[in-house]
Amino acid sequence: MKRSLSFELLRYALILAAVAITLIPIVWMATMAFKPIPEWTASGADLTWWPRQPTLDNFRFIFGQETSELIVALDKTAVRPVISSLLSSIFGTLIAMVCGTAAAYGLSRFNVGGNLPLALVQLRLFPPMAVMIPIMIMWSFLGLVDSWWGLALVYGIVTLPFAFWLMKTFFDEMPREIEEAALVEGCSRFRVFMRITLPVMRAPLASSALFVFILNWSDYLIGLLLTTKEWVTVPVYMASLSSSMTGQLYGAKAALGLIAAVPPVVMGIAIQKYLVRGLTFGALKQ
């Protein structure tokens, strides 16, 4: 009994330690966002965890308002990058989920496609730079460079393998008897897919969409190469926040990072009732 209790205490202690280590960067970013410039440029004994004089100057600065301490000329505010990231990530997720779900259902139910699964995996096997060079040339020829729709199309293509393999696993675990019963009653295959299969797969669809959205939202390399000025994304804009006077604008970056964390968190909260079900879909299947 004592051994079991000691084991449980050790297990919980390790879990708490892992959670604390994971939360340290998040807490540091959250507190840095509200620090004035003397505090986030301090070093040594002057460096503190919590802001002594909390301020919203970092948030005002990235949205173009003048502050008392951050006297730096911004080429652009954070409004356009946030809109660009939202549009490209949302539409890229829609492209990946629609195409990936359709392909996954076809391969799972009809065993068609031949080497399509392997071909989709190969999209992720190449080094990103090797793939981006021809994409940059094609997008430049088509006039899609520095546009959110061109970025969304690339995001949809790049994250398609994740959506496909996640949904194929879920479709393979779904009992076919439900669909077969509807087919016997006279439903067409398309109506079975729209009226029965997709409602049953709400939880897997939600968890897969969240995973794909986070991949698109946090991308840096594709956004850096395919956007130049008008439609830069949040990670690219964040990397550009620097000054010759103070160096890296850590307070402004932390404020923007805090704002950038909002969409995935909101999306996760919105689908939380489906999230656990989606991640454990088929776990009890014998």
mmCIF file with all atom_site columns, C-alpha atoms in Angstrom, residues 28-206:
data_model
loop_
_atom_site.group_PDB
_atom_site.id
_atom_site.type_symbol
_atom_site.label_atom_id
_atom_site.label_alt_id
_atom_site.label_comp_id
_atom_site.label_asym_id
_atom_site.label_entity_id
_atom_site.label_seq_id
_atom_site.pdbx_PDB_ins_code
_atom_site.Cartn_x
_atom_site.Cartn_y
_atom_site.Cartn_z
_atom_site.occupancy
_atom_site.B_iso_or_equiv
_atom_site.pdbx_formal_charge
_atom_site.auth_seq_id
_atom_site.auth_comp_id
_atom_site.auth_asym_id
_atom_site.auth_atom_id
_atom_site.pdbx_PDB_model_num
ATOM 1   C CA . TRP A 1 28  ? 7.149   34.570 -19.381 1.00 0.00 ? 28  TRP A CA 1
ATOM 2   C CA . MET A 1 29  ? 5.587   35.754 -22.665 1.00 0.00 ? 29  MET A CA 1
ATOM 3   C CA . ALA A 1 30  ? 2.375   36.825 -20.922 1.00 0.00 ? 30  ALA A CA 1
ATOM 4   C CA . THR A 1 31  ? 4.217   38.877 -18.293 1.00 0.00 ? 31  THR A CA 1
ATOM 5   C CA . MET A 1 32  ? 6.666   40.331 -20.842 1.00 0.00 ? 32  MET A CA 1
ATOM 6   C CA . ALA A 1 33  ? 3.754   41.673 -22.896 1.00 0.00 ? 33  ALA A CA 1
ATOM 7   C CA . PHE A 1 34  ? 2.762   44.009 -20.033 1.00 0.00 ? 34  PHE A CA 1
ATOM 8   C CA . LYS A 1 35  ? 6.246   45.220 -19.099 1.00 0.00 ? 35  LYS A CA 1
ATOM 9   C CA . PRO A 1 36  ? 7.465   48.717 -20.014 1.00 0.00 ? 36  PRO A CA 1
ATOM 10  C CA . ILE A 1 37  ? 10.681  48.952 -21.999 1.00 0.00 ? 37  ILE A CA 1
ATOM 11  C CA . PRO A 1 38  ? 13.050  49.467 -19.007 1.00 0.00 ? 38  PRO A CA 1
ATOM 12  C CA . GLU A 1 39  ? 11.865  46.171 -17.545 1.00 0.00 ? 39  GLU A CA 1
ATOM 13  C CA . TRP A 1 40  ? 12.099  43.963 -20.656 1.00 0.00 ? 40  TRP A CA 1
ATOM 14  C CA . THR A 1 41  ? 15.520  45.400 -21.540 1.00 0.00 ? 41  THR A CA 1
ATOM 15  C CA . ALA A 1 42  ? 16.854  44.870 -18.007 1.00 0.00 ? 42  ALA A CA 1
ATOM 16  C CA . SER A 1 43  ? 19.379  42.173 -17.148 1.00 0.00 ? 43  SER A CA 1
ATOM 17  C CA . GLY A 1 44  ? 20.819  40.499 -14.099 1.00 0.00 ? 44  GLY A CA 1
ATOM 18  C CA . ALA A 1 45  ? 19.251  41.419 -10.754 1.00 0.00 ? 45  ALA A CA 1
ATOM 19  C CA . ASP A 1 46  ? 16.946  43.981 -12.395 1.00 0.00 ? 46  ASP A CA 1
ATOM 20  C CA . LEU A 1 47  ? 15.188  41.272 -14.413 1.00 0.00 ? 47  LEU A CA 1
ATOM 21  C CA . THR A 1 48  ? 11.888  40.225 -12.807 1.00 0.00 ? 48  THR A CA 1
ATOM 22  C CA . TRP A 1 49  ? 9.165   37.710 -13.585 1.00 0.00 ? 49  TRP A CA 1
ATOM 23  C CA . TRP A 1 50  ? 6.244   40.028 -12.942 1.00 0.00 ? 50  TRP A CA 1
ATOM 24  C CA . PRO A 1 51  ? 5.928   43.594 -14.279 1.00 0.00 ? 51  PRO A CA 1
ATOM 25  C CA . ARG A 1 52  ? 6.506   46.237 -11.603 1.00 0.00 ? 52  ARG A CA 1
ATOM 26  C CA . GLN A 1 53  ? 4.544   48.826 -13.555 1.00 0.00 ? 53  GLN A CA 1
ATOM 27  C CA . PRO A 1 54  ? 2.136   46.991 -15.895 1.00 0.00 ? 54  PRO A CA 1
ATOM 28  C CA . THR A 1 55  ? 1.388   48.831 -19.118 1.00 0.00 ? 55  THR A CA 1
ATOM 29  C CA . LEU A 1 56  ? -0.467  48.350 -22.389 1.00 0.00 ? 56  LEU A CA 1
ATOM 30  C CA . ASP A 1 57  ? 2.158   50.280 -24.390 1.00 0.00 ? 57  ASP A CA 1
ATOM 31  C CA . ASN A 1 58  ? 3.361   47.151 -26.180 1.00 0.00 ? 58  ASN A CA 1
ATOM 32  C CA . PHE A 1 59  ? -0.153  46.448 -27.502 1.00 0.00 ? 59  PHE A CA 1
ATOM 33  C CA . ARG A 1 60  ? -0.654  50.101 -28.476 1.00 0.00 ? 60  ARG A CA 1
ATOM 34  C CA . PHE A 1 61  ? 2.679   50.085 -30.277 1.00 0.00 ? 61  PHE A CA 1
ATOM 35  C CA . ILE A 1 62  ? 2.018   47.095 -32.546 1.00 0.00 ? 62  ILE A CA 1
ATOM 36  C CA . PHE A 1 63  ? -1.322  48.605 -33.538 1.00 0.00 ? 63  PHE A CA 1
ATOM 37  C CA . GLY A 1 64  ? 0.242   51.906 -34.547 1.00 0.00 ? 64  GLY A CA 1
ATOM 38  C CA . GLN A 1 65  ? -0.450  54.127 -31.552 1.00 0.00 ? 65  GLN A CA 1
ATOM 39  C CA . GLU A 1 66  ? 2.334   56.332 -30.205 1.00 0.00 ? 66  GLU A CA 1
ATOM 40  C CA . THR A 1 67  ? 3.699   55.408 -26.789 1.00 0.00 ? 67  THR A CA 1
ATOM 41  C CA . SER A 1 68  ? 5.804   57.288 -24.296 1.00 0.00 ? 68  SER A CA 1
ATOM 42  C CA . GLU A 1 69  ? 8.820   54.982 -24.521 1.00 0.00 ? 69  GLU A CA 1
ATOM 43  C CA . LEU A 1 70  ? 8.678   52.973 -27.744 1.00 0.00 ? 70  LEU A CA 1
ATOM 44  C CA . ILE A 1 71  ? 9.604   55.697 -30.201 1.00 0.00 ? 71  ILE A CA 1
ATOM 45  C CA . VAL A 1 72  ? 10.147  53.518 -33.269 1.00 0.00 ? 72  VAL A CA 1
ATOM 46  C CA . ALA A 1 73  ? 8.704   53.992 -36.719 1.00 0.00 ? 73  ALA A CA 1
ATOM 47  C CA . LEU A 1 74  ? 6.687   50.968 -37.821 1.00 0.00 ? 74  LEU A CA 1
ATOM 48  C CA . ASP A 1 75  ? 6.392   50.234 -41.534 1.00 0.00 ? 75  ASP A CA 1
ATOM 49  C CA . LYS A 1 76  ? 2.994   48.662 -40.825 1.00 0.00 ? 76  LYS A CA 1
ATOM 50  C CA . THR A 1 77  ? 0.822   47.756 -37.889 1.00 0.00 ? 77  THR A CA 1
ATOM 51  C CA . ALA A 1 78  ? -0.148  44.238 -36.828 1.00 0.00 ? 78  ALA A CA 1
ATOM 52  C CA . VAL A 1 79  ? -3.697  44.541 -38.204 1.00 0.00 ? 79  VAL A CA 1
ATOM 53  C CA . ARG A 1 80  ? -2.931  43.389 -41.764 1.00 0.00 ? 80  ARG A CA 1
ATOM 54  C CA . PRO A 1 81  ? -0.660  40.480 -40.664 1.00 0.00 ? 81  PRO A CA 1
ATOM 55  C CA . VAL A 1 82  ? -3.346  39.188 -38.289 1.00 0.00 ? 82  VAL A CA 1
ATOM 56  C CA . ILE A 1 83  ? -5.974  39.359 -41.053 1.00 0.00 ? 83  ILE A CA 1
ATOM 57  C CA . SER A 1 84  ? -3.572  37.699 -43.506 1.00 0.00 ? 84  SER A CA 1
ATOM 58  C CA . SER A 1 85  ? -2.832  34.846 -41.094 1.00 0.00 ? 85  SER A CA 1
ATOM 59  C CA . LEU A 1 86  ? -6.513  34.332 -40.330 1.00 0.00 ? 86  LEU A CA 1
ATOM 60  C CA . LEU A 1 87  ? -7.607  34.273 -43.974 1.00 0.00 ? 87  LEU A CA 1
ATOM 61  C CA . SER A 1 88  ? -4.769  32.063 -45.225 1.00 0.00 ? 88  SER A CA 1
ATOM 62  C CA . SER A 1 89  ? -4.971  29.662 -42.277 1.00 0.00 ? 89  SER A CA 1
ATOM 63  C CA . ILE A 1 90  ? -8.756  29.274 -42.339 1.00 0.00 ? 90  ILE A CA 1
ATOM 64  C CA . PHE A 1 91  ? -9.032  28.801 -46.096 1.00 0.00 ? 91  PHE A CA 1
ATOM 65  C CA . GLY A 1 92  ? -5.918  26.604 -46.167 1.00 0.00 ? 92  GLY A CA 1
ATOM 66  C CA . THR A 1 93  ? -7.506  24.425 -43.496 1.00 0.00 ? 93  THR A CA 1
ATOM 67  C CA . LEU A 1 94  ? -10.750 24.231 -45.493 1.00 0.00 ? 94  LEU A CA 1
ATOM 68  C CA . ILE A 1 95  ? -8.872  23.172 -48.627 1.00 0.00 ? 95  ILE A CA 1
ATOM 69  C CA . ALA A 1 96  ? -6.886  20.512 -46.776 1.00 0.00 ? 96  ALA A CA 1
ATOM 70  C CA . MET A 1 97  ? -9.901  19.148 -44.886 1.00 0.00 ? 97  MET A CA 1
ATOM 71  C CA . VAL A 1 98  ? -12.275 19.020 -47.886 1.00 0.00 ? 98  VAL A CA 1
ATOM 72  C CA . CYS A 1 99  ? -9.751  17.369 -50.202 1.00 0.00 ? 99  CYS A CA 1
ATOM 73  C CA . GLY A 1 100 ? -8.230  15.183 -47.495 1.00 0.00 ? 100 GLY A CA 1
ATOM 74  C CA . THR A 1 101 ? -11.606 13.976 -46.201 1.00 0.00 ? 101 THR A CA 1
ATOM 75  C CA . ALA A 1 102 ? -12.868 13.130 -49.694 1.00 0.00 ? 102 ALA A CA 1
ATOM 76  C CA . ALA A 1 103 ? -9.664  11.271 -50.593 1.00 0.00 ? 103 ALA A CA 1
ATOM 77  C CA . ALA A 1 104 ? -9.595  9.457  -47.250 1.00 0.00 ? 104 ALA A CA 1
ATOM 78  C CA . TYR A 1 105 ? -13.199 8.302  -47.609 1.00 0.00 ? 105 TYR A CA 1
ATOM 79  C CA . GLY A 1 106 ? -12.612 7.054  -51.146 1.00 0.00 ? 106 GLY A CA 1
ATOM 80  C CA . LEU A 1 107 ? -9.544  5.034  -50.208 1.00 0.00 ? 107 LEU A CA 1
ATOM 81  C CA . SER A 1 108 ? -11.077 3.731  -47.004 1.00 0.00 ? 108 SER A CA 1
ATOM 82  C CA . ARG A 1 109 ? -14.347 2.560  -48.556 1.00 0.00 ? 109 ARG A CA 1
ATOM 83  C CA . PHE A 1 110 ? -13.478 1.719  -52.171 1.00 0.00 ? 110 PHE A CA 1
ATOM 84  C CA . ASN A 1 111 ? -9.746  0.909  -52.056 1.00 0.00 ? 111 ASN A CA 1
ATOM 85  C CA . VAL A 1 112 ? -9.103  3.176  -55.047 1.00 0.00 ? 112 VAL A CA 1
ATOM 86  C CA . GLY A 1 113 ? -6.247  5.535  -55.688 1.00 0.00 ? 113 GLY A CA 1
ATOM 87  C CA . GLY A 1 114 ? -3.414  3.083  -56.101 1.00 0.00 ? 114 GLY A CA 1
ATOM 88  C CA . ASN A 1 115 ? -0.254  4.735  -54.768 1.00 0.00 ? 115 ASN A CA 1
ATOM 89  C CA . LEU A 1 116 ? -2.040  7.912  -53.706 1.00 0.00 ? 116 LEU A CA 1
ATOM 90  C CA . PRO A 1 117 ? -1.294  7.427  -49.973 1.00 0.00 ? 117 PRO A CA 1
ATOM 91  C CA . LEU A 1 118 ? 2.407   7.069  -50.698 1.00 0.00 ? 118 LEU A CA 1
ATOM 92  C CA . ALA A 1 119 ? 2.323   10.055 -53.056 1.00 0.00 ? 119 ALA A CA 1
ATOM 93  C CA . LEU A 1 120 ? 0.752   12.202 -50.346 1.00 0.00 ? 120 LEU A CA 1
ATOM 94  C CA . VAL A 1 121 ? 3.381   11.132 -47.839 1.00 0.00 ? 121 VAL A CA 1
ATOM 95  C CA . GLN A 1 122 ? 6.081   12.111 -50.312 1.00 0.00 ? 122 GLN A CA 1
ATOM 96  C CA . LEU A 1 123 ? 4.845   15.698 -50.111 1.00 0.00 ? 123 LEU A CA 1
ATOM 97  C CA . ARG A 1 124 ? 6.264   15.739 -46.592 1.00 0.00 ? 124 ARG A CA 1
ATOM 98  C CA . LEU A 1 125 ? 9.461   13.798 -47.321 1.00 0.00 ? 125 LEU A CA 1
ATOM 99  C CA . PHE A 1 126 ? 11.155  16.493 -49.408 1.00 0.00 ? 126 PHE A CA 1
ATOM 100 C CA . PRO A 1 127 ? 13.070  19.260 -47.609 1.00 0.00 ? 127 PRO A CA 1
ATOM 101 C CA . PRO A 1 128 ? 10.810  22.333 -47.413 1.00 0.00 ? 128 PRO A CA 1
ATOM 102 C CA . MET A 1 129 ? 13.253  24.525 -49.337 1.00 0.00 ? 129 MET A CA 1
ATOM 103 C CA . ALA A 1 130 ? 13.438  22.021 -52.208 1.00 0.00 ? 130 ALA A CA 1
ATOM 104 C CA . VAL A 1 131 ? 9.660   22.178 -52.577 1.00 0.00 ? 131 VAL A CA 1
ATOM 105 C CA . MET A 1 132 ? 9.353   25.926 -52.091 1.00 0.00 ? 132 MET A CA 1
ATOM 106 C CA . ILE A 1 133 ? 11.759  26.895 -54.898 1.00 0.00 ? 133 ILE A CA 1
ATOM 107 C CA . PRO A 1 134 ? 9.536   25.583 -57.751 1.00 0.00 ? 134 PRO A CA 1
ATOM 108 C CA . ILE A 1 135 ? 6.421   26.830 -55.926 1.00 0.00 ? 135 ILE A CA 1
ATOM 109 C CA . MET A 1 136 ? 7.911   30.330 -55.741 1.00 0.00 ? 136 MET A CA 1
ATOM 110 C CA . ILE A 1 137 ? 8.623   30.259 -59.496 1.00 0.00 ? 137 ILE A CA 1
ATOM 111 C CA . MET A 1 138 ? 5.108   29.022 -60.338 1.00 0.00 ? 138 MET A CA 1
ATOM 112 C CA . TRP A 1 139 ? 3.395   31.459 -57.957 1.00 0.00 ? 139 TRP A CA 1
ATOM 113 C CA . SER A 1 140 ? 5.429   34.341 -59.369 1.00 0.00 ? 140 SER A CA 1
ATOM 114 C CA . PHE A 1 141 ? 4.350   33.382 -62.916 1.00 0.00 ? 141 PHE A CA 1
ATOM 115 C CA . LEU A 1 142 ? 0.696   33.118 -61.824 1.00 0.00 ? 142 LEU A CA 1
ATOM 116 C CA . GLY A 1 143 ? 0.799   36.384 -59.875 1.00 0.00 ? 143 GLY A CA 1
ATOM 117 C CA . LEU A 1 144 ? 0.002   34.709 -56.545 1.00 0.00 ? 144 LEU A CA 1
ATOM 118 C CA . VAL A 1 145 ? 3.053   35.945 -54.620 1.00 0.00 ? 145 VAL A CA 1
ATOM 119 C CA . ASP A 1 146 ? 2.205   38.271 -51.716 1.00 0.00 ? 146 ASP A CA 1
ATOM 120 C CA . SER A 1 147 ? -1.486  37.340 -51.695 1.00 0.00 ? 147 SER A CA 1
ATOM 121 C CA . TRP A 1 148 ? -3.440  35.618 -48.969 1.00 0.00 ? 148 TRP A CA 1
ATOM 122 C CA . TRP A 1 149 ? -5.239  33.321 -51.440 1.00 0.00 ? 149 TRP A CA 1
ATOM 123 C CA . GLY A 1 150 ? -1.928  32.141 -52.908 1.00 0.00 ? 150 GLY A CA 1
ATOM 124 C CA . LEU A 1 151 ? -0.696  31.472 -49.385 1.00 0.00 ? 151 LEU A CA 1
ATOM 125 C CA . ALA A 1 152 ? -3.917  29.637 -48.489 1.00 0.00 ? 152 ALA A CA 1
ATOM 126 C CA . LEU A 1 153 ? -3.563  27.376 -51.529 1.00 0.00 ? 153 LEU A CA 1
ATOM 127 C CA . VAL A 1 154 ? -0.023  26.390 -50.526 1.00 0.00 ? 154 VAL A CA 1
ATOM 128 C CA . TYR A 1 155 ? -1.121  25.829 -46.936 1.00 0.00 ? 155 TYR A CA 1
ATOM 129 C CA . GLY A 1 156 ? -3.903  23.552 -48.167 1.00 0.00 ? 156 GLY A CA 1
ATOM 130 C CA . ILE A 1 157 ? -1.483  21.544 -50.310 1.00 0.00 ? 157 ILE A CA 1
ATOM 131 C CA . VAL A 1 158 ? 1.193   21.264 -47.621 1.00 0.00 ? 158 VAL A CA 1
ATOM 132 C CA . THR A 1 159 ? -1.180  20.157 -44.846 1.00 0.00 ? 159 THR A CA 1
ATOM 133 C CA . LEU A 1 160 ? -3.230  17.864 -47.115 1.00 0.00 ? 160 LEU A CA 1
ATOM 134 C CA . PRO A 1 161 ? -1.211  14.738 -46.118 1.00 0.00 ? 161 PRO A CA 1
ATOM 135 C CA . PHE A 1 162 ? -1.952  15.358 -42.417 1.00 0.00 ? 162 PHE A CA 1
ATOM 136 C CA . ALA A 1 163 ? -5.674  15.784 -43.061 1.00 0.00 ? 163 ALA A CA 1
ATOM 137 C CA . PHE A 1 164 ? -5.749  12.732 -45.333 1.00 0.00 ? 164 PHE A CA 1
ATOM 138 C CA . TRP A 1 165 ? -3.979  10.318 -42.987 1.00 0.00 ? 165 TRP A CA 1
ATOM 139 C CA . LEU A 1 166 ? -5.834  11.489 -39.900 1.00 0.00 ? 166 LEU A CA 1
ATOM 140 C CA . MET A 1 167 ? -9.231  11.144 -41.582 1.00 0.00 ? 167 MET A CA 1
ATOM 141 C CA . LYS A 1 168 ? -8.361  7.833  -43.250 1.00 0.00 ? 168 LYS A CA 1
ATOM 142 C CA . THR A 1 169 ? -7.538  6.384  -39.840 1.00 0.00 ? 169 THR A CA 1
ATOM 143 C CA . PHE A 1 170 ? -10.876 7.571  -38.491 1.00 0.00 ? 170 PHE A CA 1
ATOM 144 C CA . PHE A 1 171 ? -12.823 6.255  -41.503 1.00 0.00 ? 171 PHE A CA 1
ATOM 145 C CA . ASP A 1 172 ? -11.120 2.857  -41.182 1.00 0.00 ? 172 ASP A CA 1
ATOM 146 C CA . GLU A 1 173 ? -12.244 2.675  -37.548 1.00 0.00 ? 173 GLU A CA 1
ATOM 147 C CA . MET A 1 174 ? -15.860 3.613  -38.290 1.00 0.00 ? 174 MET A CA 1
ATOM 148 C CA . PRO A 1 175 ? -18.176 0.573  -38.596 1.00 0.00 ? 175 PRO A CA 1
ATOM 149 C CA . ARG A 1 176 ? -19.384 0.132  -42.166 1.00 0.00 ? 176 ARG A CA 1
ATOM 150 C CA . GLU A 1 177 ? -22.629 -1.509 -41.080 1.00 0.00 ? 177 GLU A CA 1
ATOM 151 C CA . ILE A 1 178 ? -24.220 1.894  -40.481 1.00 0.00 ? 178 ILE A CA 1
ATOM 152 C CA . GLU A 1 179 ? -23.622 2.966  -44.079 1.00 0.00 ? 179 GLU A CA 1
ATOM 153 C CA . GLU A 1 180 ? -24.598 -0.411 -45.496 1.00 0.00 ? 180 GLU A CA 1
ATOM 154 C CA . ALA A 1 181 ? -27.947 -0.272 -43.670 1.00 0.00 ? 181 ALA A CA 1
ATOM 155 C CA . ALA A 1 182 ? -28.681 3.119  -45.236 1.00 0.00 ? 182 ALA A CA 1
ATOM 156 C CA . LEU A 1 183 ? -27.676 1.849  -48.689 1.00 0.00 ? 183 LEU A CA 1
ATOM 157 C CA . VAL A 1 184 ? -30.049 -1.084 -48.330 1.00 0.00 ? 184 VAL A CA 1
ATOM 158 C CA . GLU A 1 185 ? -32.863 1.370  -47.509 1.00 0.00 ? 185 GLU A CA 1
ATOM 159 C CA . GLY A 1 186 ? -32.276 3.124  -50.827 1.00 0.00 ? 186 GLY A CA 1
ATOM 160 C CA . CYS A 1 187 ? -29.943 6.022  -49.953 1.00 0.00 ? 187 CYS A CA 1
ATOM 161 C CA . SER A 1 188 ? -27.365 6.959  -52.546 1.00 0.00 ? 188 SER A CA 1
ATOM 162 C CA . ARG A 1 189 ? -23.691 6.810  -51.641 1.00 0.00 ? 189 ARG A CA 1
ATOM 163 C CA . PHE A 1 190 ? -23.476 10.619 -51.672 1.00 0.00 ? 190 PHE A CA 1
ATOM 164 C CA . ARG A 1 191 ? -26.460 11.020 -49.317 1.00 0.00 ? 191 ARG A CA 1
ATOM 165 C CA . VAL A 1 192 ? -25.020 8.365  -47.015 1.00 0.00 ? 192 VAL A CA 1
ATOM 166 C CA . PHE A 1 193 ? -21.758 10.293 -46.892 1.00 0.00 ? 193 PHE A CA 1
ATOM 167 C CA . MET A 1 194 ? -23.426 13.671 -46.270 1.00 0.00 ? 194 MET A CA 1
ATOM 168 C CA . ARG A 1 195 ? -26.281 12.600 -43.973 1.00 0.00 ? 195 ARG A CA 1
ATOM 169 C CA . ILE A 1 196 ? -24.737 9.731  -42.007 1.00 0.00 ? 196 ILE A CA 1
ATOM 170 C CA . THR A 1 197 ? -20.961 9.507  -42.290 1.00 0.00 ? 197 THR A CA 1
ATOM 171 C CA . LEU A 1 198 ? -20.047 13.161 -41.785 1.00 0.00 ? 198 LEU A CA 1
ATOM 172 C CA . PRO A 1 199 ? -22.368 13.687 -38.754 1.00 0.00 ? 199 PRO A CA 1
ATOM 173 C CA . VAL A 1 200 ? -20.878 10.591 -37.127 1.00 0.00 ? 200 VAL A CA 1
ATOM 174 C CA . MET A 1 201 ? -17.389 11.932 -37.861 1.00 0.00 ? 201 MET A CA 1
ATOM 175 C CA . ARG A 1 202 ? -17.960 15.364 -36.305 1.00 0.00 ? 202 ARG A CA 1
ATOM 176 C CA . ALA A 1 203 ? -15.473 14.779 -33.510 1.00 0.00 ? 203 ALA A CA 1
ATOM 177 C CA . PRO A 1 204 ? -12.648 13.451 -35.724 1.00 0.00 ? 204 PRO A CA 1
ATOM 178 C CA . LEU A 1 205 ? -13.272 16.263 -38.214 1.00 0.00 ? 205 LEU A CA 1
ATOM 179 C CA . ALA A 1 206 ? -13.060 18.882 -35.477 1.00 0.00 ? 206 ALA A CA 1
#
